[in-house]
């Protein structure tokens, strides 16, 4: 199902998406390689110095993750045309349109704070830190819709270990790129930018917390957080911050955008919890995109066996 979908998309085009989008760059480049010779190659095969991560590049996936759900994957078109990415508009179909020209290359991520080895990584360097895995995760938005997506990436813990957290580090703060010039409608979103999020260090180190570069076997579409984002599947969607540029290890709980904007509606933890209602609506059920009947929401979005121990002894009504 998912492979067929990806092939349909590629098969409908004369040239791969990244080649089409970046045709000018290739035609004007001094590489002496014809476009035809490049078609169908994977990112790794194209790893010469000038190579950049481009939207729609195929990704080499080392293995399917044992963390994957075996539920049916949500169609690509639904997942890429029903988004929350307020930098590109508050309407669900706006990001697909308004992020089209978002420039995501070159791109780097600064990792700093309470670490022994602070470093700024290009996204290409980041992608090579560990073999990329495909993980089919459930994702549940606080607005009560859900999707099942084959993400590509590796555990954030790989990167955190690489920079060596100091003992004082207790939380991880994340920040999205912000440039009003590239995000002309961000001003009307009603939330502050840059978008920021945070996790406790032990949550960030949990193997389920994914540093994500792709979906459906290709690099991330802009509206889904290109070129690198977080996916934290046991939490409501807004914790899964997109288009990351900064990761900082800190001692105190860092600010999180939705929590700052409306603390009574959005807690810092935001673990999926069918028993704790959002003040304005129930969280007991969800609608999977493309389906008619709602289904019950599961505790920790179905990941309780893996993550419940992180919250042992905490009052989950207080720390919602
Ligand atoms: N920078 C940024 N990251 C963000 C958001 C946003 O508005 N800006 N929205 C969040 C919300 S509410 C959700 S549900 C998910 C949606 O991810 P998706 O569009 O890939 O499904 O992204 C999250 N990450
Ligand atoms: Mo969300």
PDB file of C-alpha atoms in Angstrom, residues 13-223:
ATOM      1  CA  UNK A  13       6.349  12.415 -13.266  1.00  0.00           C
ATOM      2  CA  UNK A  14       8.770  12.503 -16.123  1.00  0.00           C
ATOM      3  CA  UNK A  15      11.678  13.385 -13.858  1.00  0.00           C
ATOM      4  CA  UNK A  16      12.026  12.899 -10.117  1.00  0.00           C
ATOM      5  CA  UNK A  17      10.667  15.780  -8.065  1.00  0.00           C
ATOM      6  CA  UNK A  18      13.988  17.000  -6.752  1.00  0.00           C
ATOM      7  CA  UNK A  19      15.433  17.089 -10.232  1.00  0.00           C
ATOM      8  CA  UNK A  20      12.481  19.025 -11.548  1.00  0.00           C
ATOM      9  CA  UNK A  21      12.464  21.503  -8.688  1.00  0.00           C
ATOM     10  CA  UNK A  22      16.184  22.031  -8.959  1.00  0.00           C
ATOM     11  CA  UNK A  23      16.517  21.745 -12.731  1.00  0.00           C
ATOM     12  CA  UNK A  24      18.066  25.189 -13.036  1.00  0.00           C
ATOM     13  CA  UNK A  25      20.691  24.415 -10.455  1.00  0.00           C
ATOM     14  CA  UNK A  26      21.668  21.272 -12.311  1.00  0.00           C
ATOM     15  CA  UNK A  27      21.572  22.758 -15.775  1.00  0.00           C
ATOM     16  CA  UNK A  28      23.684  25.712 -14.736  1.00  0.00           C
ATOM     17  CA  UNK A  29      25.995  23.640 -12.543  1.00  0.00           C
ATOM     18  CA  UNK A  30      29.522  22.834 -13.679  1.00  0.00           C
ATOM     19  CA  UNK A  31      29.231  19.201 -12.715  1.00  0.00           C
ATOM     20  CA  UNK A  32      29.244  17.857 -16.230  1.00  0.00           C
ATOM     21  CA  UNK A  33      26.633  15.282 -15.366  1.00  0.00           C
ATOM     22  CA  UNK A  34      23.478  15.126 -17.408  1.00  0.00           C
ATOM     23  CA  UNK A  35      20.120  15.147 -15.754  1.00  0.00           C
ATOM     24  CA  UNK A  36      19.264  11.795 -17.282  1.00  0.00           C
ATOM     25  CA  UNK A  37      22.280  10.141 -15.707  1.00  0.00           C
ATOM     26  CA  UNK A  38      21.127  11.281 -12.298  1.00  0.00           C
ATOM     27  CA  UNK A  39      17.544  10.140 -12.510  1.00  0.00           C
ATOM     28  CA  UNK A  40      16.625   7.348 -10.152  1.00  0.00           C
ATOM     29  CA  UNK A  41      19.763   7.514  -8.050  1.00  0.00           C
ATOM     30  CA  UNK A  42      19.439   7.681  -4.309  1.00  0.00           C
ATOM     31  CA  UNK A  43      20.728  10.430  -2.119  1.00  0.00           C
ATOM     32  CA  UNK A  44      23.733   8.466  -0.955  1.00  0.00           C
ATOM     33  CA  UNK A  45      24.847   7.686  -4.483  1.00  0.00           C
ATOM     34  CA  UNK A  46      24.733  11.395  -5.180  1.00  0.00           C
ATOM     35  CA  UNK A  47      26.884  12.332  -2.224  1.00  0.00           C
ATOM     36  CA  UNK A  48      29.329  14.654  -3.900  1.00  0.00           C
ATOM     37  CA  UNK A  49      30.194  17.869  -2.057  1.00  0.00           C
ATOM     38  CA  UNK A  50      27.679  20.059  -3.871  1.00  0.00           C
ATOM     39  CA  UNK A  51      24.872  17.663  -3.078  1.00  0.00           C
ATOM     40  CA  UNK A  52      22.100  19.106  -0.968  1.00  0.00           C
ATOM     41  CA  UNK A  53      19.049  17.496   0.502  1.00  0.00           C
ATOM     42  CA  UNK A  54      16.186  18.326  -1.817  1.00  0.00           C
ATOM     43  CA  UNK A  55      12.471  17.835  -1.440  1.00  0.00           C
ATOM     44  CA  UNK A  56      11.353  14.522  -2.881  1.00  0.00           C
ATOM     45  CA  UNK A  57      14.760  12.781  -2.883  1.00  0.00           C
ATOM     46  CA  UNK A  58      14.550   9.072  -2.219  1.00  0.00           C
ATOM     47  CA  UNK A  59      16.104   8.037   1.067  1.00  0.00           C
ATOM     48  CA  UNK A  60      18.195   4.953   1.704  1.00  0.00           C
ATOM     49  CA  UNK A  61      16.503   3.156   4.546  1.00  0.00           C
ATOM     50  CA  UNK A  62      18.629   0.635   6.404  1.00  0.00           C
ATOM     51  CA  UNK A  63      15.742  -1.236   7.977  1.00  0.00           C
ATOM     52  CA  UNK A  64      12.166  -1.141   9.095  1.00  0.00           C
ATOM     53  CA  UNK A  65      11.944  -0.332  12.770  1.00  0.00           C
ATOM     54  CA  UNK A  66      10.595  -2.836  15.267  1.00  0.00           C
ATOM     55  CA  UNK A  67       8.734   0.139  16.776  1.00  0.00           C
ATOM     56  CA  UNK A  68       6.417   0.284  13.767  1.00  0.00           C
ATOM     57  CA  UNK A  69       2.675  -0.157  14.103  1.00  0.00           C
ATOM     58  CA  UNK A  70       1.096  -2.529  11.604  1.00  0.00           C
ATOM     59  CA  UNK A  71      -1.974  -0.351  11.164  1.00  0.00           C
ATOM     60  CA  UNK A  72      -2.806   0.790   7.675  1.00  0.00           C
ATOM     61  CA  UNK A  73      -0.767   3.762   6.509  1.00  0.00           C
ATOM     62  CA  UNK A  74      -2.734   6.979   5.816  1.00  0.00           C
ATOM     63  CA  UNK A  75      -2.651   8.031   2.134  1.00  0.00           C
ATOM     64  CA  UNK A  76       0.227  10.386   1.264  1.00  0.00           C
ATOM     65  CA  UNK A  77      -2.059  13.032  -0.199  1.00  0.00           C
ATOM     66  CA  UNK A  78      -4.110  13.266   2.999  1.00  0.00           C
ATOM     67  CA  UNK A  79      -1.034  13.541   5.179  1.00  0.00           C
ATOM     68  CA  UNK A  80       0.515  16.231   2.977  1.00  0.00           C
ATOM     69  CA  UNK A  81      -2.634  18.325   2.494  1.00  0.00           C
ATOM     70  CA  UNK A  82      -3.995  18.457   6.029  1.00  0.00           C
ATOM     71  CA  UNK A  83      -1.245  20.048   8.092  1.00  0.00           C
ATOM     72  CA  UNK A  84      -0.576  22.259  11.045  1.00  0.00           C
ATOM     73  CA  UNK A  85       2.406  24.500  10.292  1.00  0.00           C
ATOM     74  CA  UNK A  86       1.347  27.930  11.483  1.00  0.00           C
ATOM     75  CA  UNK A  87       4.355  29.668   9.947  1.00  0.00           C
ATOM     76  CA  UNK A  88       2.627  28.898   6.634  1.00  0.00           C
ATOM     77  CA  UNK A  89      -0.978  29.642   7.610  1.00  0.00           C
ATOM     78  CA  UNK A  90      -3.556  28.381  10.065  1.00  0.00           C
ATOM     79  CA  UNK A  91      -5.777  26.600   7.521  1.00  0.00           C
ATOM     80  CA  UNK A  92      -5.141  22.869   7.213  1.00  0.00           C
ATOM     81  CA  UNK A  93      -4.611  23.118   3.451  1.00  0.00           C
ATOM     82  CA  UNK A  94      -2.564  26.306   3.546  1.00  0.00           C
ATOM     83  CA  UNK A  95       0.897  24.875   4.356  1.00  0.00           C
ATOM     84  CA  UNK A  96       0.881  22.653   1.254  1.00  0.00           C
ATOM     85  CA  UNK A  97       0.373  25.762  -0.854  1.00  0.00           C
ATOM     86  CA  UNK A  98       2.253  28.449   1.062  1.00  0.00           C
ATOM     87  CA  UNK A  99       5.358  26.404   1.913  1.00  0.00           C
ATOM     88  CA  UNK A 100       5.956  25.497  -1.738  1.00  0.00           C
ATOM     89  CA  UNK A 101       8.834  27.944  -2.152  1.00  0.00           C
ATOM     90  CA  UNK A 102      10.310  27.531   1.320  1.00  0.00           C
ATOM     91  CA  UNK A 103      14.099  27.324   0.881  1.00  0.00           C
ATOM     92  CA  UNK A 104      15.388  24.422   2.975  1.00  0.00           C
ATOM     93  CA  UNK A 105      18.859  24.150   1.512  1.00  0.00           C
ATOM     94  CA  UNK A 106      21.511  24.864   2.652  1.00  0.00           C
ATOM     95  CA  UNK A 107      20.361  24.020   6.188  1.00  0.00           C
ATOM     96  CA  UNK A 108      22.100  23.484   9.483  1.00  0.00           C
ATOM     97  CA  UNK A 109      21.137  22.633  13.038  1.00  0.00           C
ATOM     98  CA  UNK A 110      22.979  24.132  15.990  1.00  0.00           C
ATOM     99  CA  UNK A 111      23.280  21.852  19.007  1.00  0.00           C
ATOM    100  CA  UNK A 112      24.418  23.739  22.090  1.00  0.00           C
ATOM    101  CA  UNK A 113      23.935  24.362  25.796  1.00  0.00           C
ATOM    102  CA  UNK A 114      24.943  21.916  28.526  1.00  0.00           C
ATOM    103  CA  UNK A 115      26.951  19.551  26.315  1.00  0.00           C
ATOM    104  CA  UNK A 116      30.620  18.601  26.130  1.00  0.00           C
ATOM    105  CA  UNK A 117      30.776  18.834  22.345  1.00  0.00           C
ATOM    106  CA  UNK A 118      28.557  21.642  21.018  1.00  0.00           C
ATOM    107  CA  UNK A 119      28.418  21.609  17.246  1.00  0.00           C
ATOM    108  CA  UNK A 120      26.561  22.911  14.233  1.00  0.00           C
ATOM    109  CA  UNK A 121      25.677  20.135  11.814  1.00  0.00           C
ATOM    110  CA  UNK A 122      24.680  20.549   8.210  1.00  0.00           C
ATOM    111  CA  UNK A 123      21.552  18.512   7.580  1.00  0.00           C
ATOM    112  CA  UNK A 124      23.660  16.239   5.335  1.00  0.00           C
ATOM    113  CA  UNK A 125      26.014  15.563   8.256  1.00  0.00           C
ATOM    114  CA  UNK A 126      23.070  14.893  10.518  1.00  0.00           C
ATOM    115  CA  UNK A 127      21.630  12.363   8.098  1.00  0.00           C
ATOM    116  CA  UNK A 128      24.848  10.415   8.202  1.00  0.00           C
ATOM    117  CA  UNK A 129      25.127  10.117  11.959  1.00  0.00           C
ATOM    118  CA  UNK A 130      23.200   6.833  12.006  1.00  0.00           C
ATOM    119  CA  UNK A 131      21.512   4.457   9.553  1.00  0.00           C
ATOM    120  CA  UNK A 132      18.085   5.756   8.608  1.00  0.00           C
ATOM    121  CA  UNK A 133      15.161   3.603   9.683  1.00  0.00           C
ATOM    122  CA  UNK A 134      11.580   3.562   8.544  1.00  0.00           C
ATOM    123  CA  UNK A 135       9.167   3.803  11.466  1.00  0.00           C
ATOM    124  CA  UNK A 136       5.437   3.637  10.993  1.00  0.00           C
ATOM    125  CA  UNK A 137       4.037   5.733  13.827  1.00  0.00           C
ATOM    126  CA  UNK A 138       0.577   6.797  14.900  1.00  0.00           C
ATOM    127  CA  UNK A 139       0.310  10.548  15.166  1.00  0.00           C
ATOM    128  CA  UNK A 140      -2.504  12.243  17.062  1.00  0.00           C
ATOM    129  CA  UNK A 141      -3.243  15.939  16.858  1.00  0.00           C
ATOM    130  CA  UNK A 142      -4.820  17.647  19.879  1.00  0.00           C
ATOM    131  CA  UNK A 143      -7.602  18.637  17.483  1.00  0.00           C
ATOM    132  CA  UNK A 144      -8.678  14.973  17.512  1.00  0.00           C
ATOM    133  CA  UNK A 145      -7.528  13.818  14.091  1.00  0.00           C
ATOM    134  CA  UNK A 146      -4.937  11.118  13.634  1.00  0.00           C
ATOM    135  CA  UNK A 147      -2.730   9.668  10.915  1.00  0.00           C
ATOM    136  CA  UNK A 148      -0.375   6.720  10.466  1.00  0.00           C
ATOM    137  CA  UNK A 149       2.835   7.720   8.720  1.00  0.00           C
ATOM    138  CA  UNK A 150       5.993   5.897   7.629  1.00  0.00           C
ATOM    139  CA  UNK A 151       8.634   8.325   8.885  1.00  0.00           C
ATOM    140  CA  UNK A 152      12.353   8.064   8.105  1.00  0.00           C
ATOM    141  CA  UNK A 153      15.019   8.947  10.619  1.00  0.00           C
ATOM    142  CA  UNK A 154      16.786   7.702  13.712  1.00  0.00           C
ATOM    143  CA  UNK A 155      16.410   8.118  17.465  1.00  0.00           C
ATOM    144  CA  UNK A 156      17.235  11.606  18.682  1.00  0.00           C
ATOM    145  CA  UNK A 157      19.300   9.877  21.388  1.00  0.00           C
ATOM    146  CA  UNK A 158      21.986   9.204  18.742  1.00  0.00           C
ATOM    147  CA  UNK A 159      22.515  12.927  18.247  1.00  0.00           C
ATOM    148  CA  UNK A 160      22.318  13.718  21.961  1.00  0.00           C
ATOM    149  CA  UNK A 161      24.951  11.094  22.750  1.00  0.00           C
ATOM    150  CA  UNK A 162      27.138  12.520  19.990  1.00  0.00           C
ATOM    151  CA  UNK A 163      27.253  15.927  21.701  1.00  0.00           C
ATOM    152  CA  UNK A 164      27.606  14.377  25.190  1.00  0.00           C
ATOM    153  CA  UNK A 165      25.117  15.958  27.629  1.00  0.00           C
ATOM    154  CA  UNK A 166      26.571  17.281  30.878  1.00  0.00           C
ATOM    155  CA  UNK A 167      25.114  15.978  34.157  1.00  0.00           C
ATOM    156  CA  UNK A 168      23.365  19.310  34.754  1.00  0.00           C
ATOM    157  CA  UNK A 169      21.322  18.986  31.536  1.00  0.00           C
ATOM    158  CA  UNK A 170      17.724  18.058  32.401  1.00  0.00           C
ATOM    159  CA  UNK A 171      15.684  19.283  29.412  1.00  0.00           C
ATOM    160  CA  UNK A 172      16.048  19.693  25.654  1.00  0.00           C
ATOM    161  CA  UNK A 173      14.818  22.899  23.987  1.00  0.00           C
ATOM    162  CA  UNK A 174      13.974  22.905  20.266  1.00  0.00           C
ATOM    163  CA  UNK A 175      13.513  25.822  17.880  1.00  0.00           C
ATOM    164  CA  UNK A 176      12.066  26.095  14.370  1.00  0.00           C
ATOM    165  CA  UNK A 177      13.564  28.303  11.676  1.00  0.00           C
ATOM    166  CA  UNK A 178      11.839  31.656  11.452  1.00  0.00           C
ATOM    167  CA  UNK A 179      12.091  34.181   8.673  1.00  0.00           C
ATOM    168  CA  UNK A 180       9.076  36.412   8.020  1.00  0.00           C
ATOM    169  CA  UNK A 181      10.401  37.016   4.502  1.00  0.00           C
ATOM    170  CA  UNK A 182       9.909  33.340   3.724  1.00  0.00           C
ATOM    171  CA  UNK A 183       6.820  33.021   5.902  1.00  0.00           C
ATOM    172  CA  UNK A 184       4.692  35.991   4.879  1.00  0.00           C
ATOM    173  CA  UNK A 185       1.489  34.782   6.542  1.00  0.00           C
ATOM    174  CA  UNK A 186       3.098  33.877   9.885  1.00  0.00           C
ATOM    175  CA  UNK A 187       2.100  37.286  11.239  1.00  0.00           C
ATOM    176  CA  UNK A 188      -1.555  36.333  11.163  1.00  0.00           C
ATOM    177  CA  UNK A 189      -1.168  33.041  13.019  1.00  0.00           C
ATOM    178  CA  UNK A 190      -1.791  34.435  16.484  1.00  0.00           C
ATOM    179  CA  UNK A 191       1.090  32.570  18.127  1.00  0.00           C
ATOM    180  CA  UNK A 192       4.639  33.816  18.747  1.00  0.00           C
ATOM    181  CA  UNK A 193       7.546  32.756  16.519  1.00  0.00           C
ATOM    182  CA  UNK A 194      10.053  31.224  16.336  1.00  0.00           C
ATOM    183  CA  UNK A 195       8.079  28.113  17.293  1.00  0.00           C
ATOM    184  CA  UNK A 196       9.730  26.440  20.268  1.00  0.00           C
ATOM    185  CA  UNK A 197       9.192  23.139  22.046  1.00  0.00           C
ATOM    186  CA  UNK A 198      10.774  21.124  24.806  1.00  0.00           C
ATOM    187  CA  UNK A 199      11.158  17.643  26.221  1.00  0.00           C
ATOM    188  CA  UNK A 200      12.562  16.341  29.465  1.00  0.00           C
ATOM    189  CA  UNK A 201      15.976  14.821  28.759  1.00  0.00           C
ATOM    190  CA  UNK A 202      14.793  11.291  29.554  1.00  0.00           C
ATOM    191  CA  UNK A 203      11.869  11.737  27.130  1.00  0.00           C
ATOM    192  CA  UNK A 204      14.229  13.053  24.462  1.00  0.00           C
ATOM    193  CA  UNK A 205      16.533  10.065  25.016  1.00  0.00           C
ATOM    194  CA  UNK A 206      13.675   7.565  24.676  1.00  0.00           C
ATOM    195  CA  UNK A 207      14.255   5.428  21.555  1.00  0.00           C
ATOM    196  CA  UNK A 208      10.787   6.296  20.209  1.00  0.00           C
ATOM    197  CA  UNK A 209      11.659  10.018  19.958  1.00  0.00           C
ATOM    198  CA  UNK A 210      12.568  10.314  16.292  1.00  0.00           C
ATOM    199  CA  UNK A 211      14.811  12.819  14.564  1.00  0.00           C
ATOM    200  CA  UNK A 212      13.043  12.729  11.233  1.00  0.00           C
ATOM    201  CA  UNK A 213      14.260  13.500   7.720  1.00  0.00           C
ATOM    202  CA  UNK A 214      11.631  11.896   5.570  1.00  0.00           C
ATOM    203  CA  UNK A 215       8.315  10.225   5.055  1.00  0.00           C
ATOM    204  CA  UNK A 216       6.966   7.650   2.588  1.00  0.00           C
ATOM    205  CA  UNK A 217      10.548   6.847   1.563  1.00  0.00           C
ATOM    206  CA  UNK A 218      11.438  10.394   0.489  1.00  0.00           C
ATOM    207  CA  UNK A 219      12.783  13.531   2.122  1.00  0.00           C
ATOM    208  CA  UNK A 220      10.157  15.564   3.992  1.00  0.00           C
ATOM    209  CA  UNK A 221       7.806  17.754   1.986  1.00  0.00           C
ATOM    210  CA  UNK A 222       8.085  21.404   3.087  1.00  0.00           C
ATOM    211  CA  UNK A 223       4.637  21.418   4.695  1.00  0.00           C
TER     212      UNK A 223
END
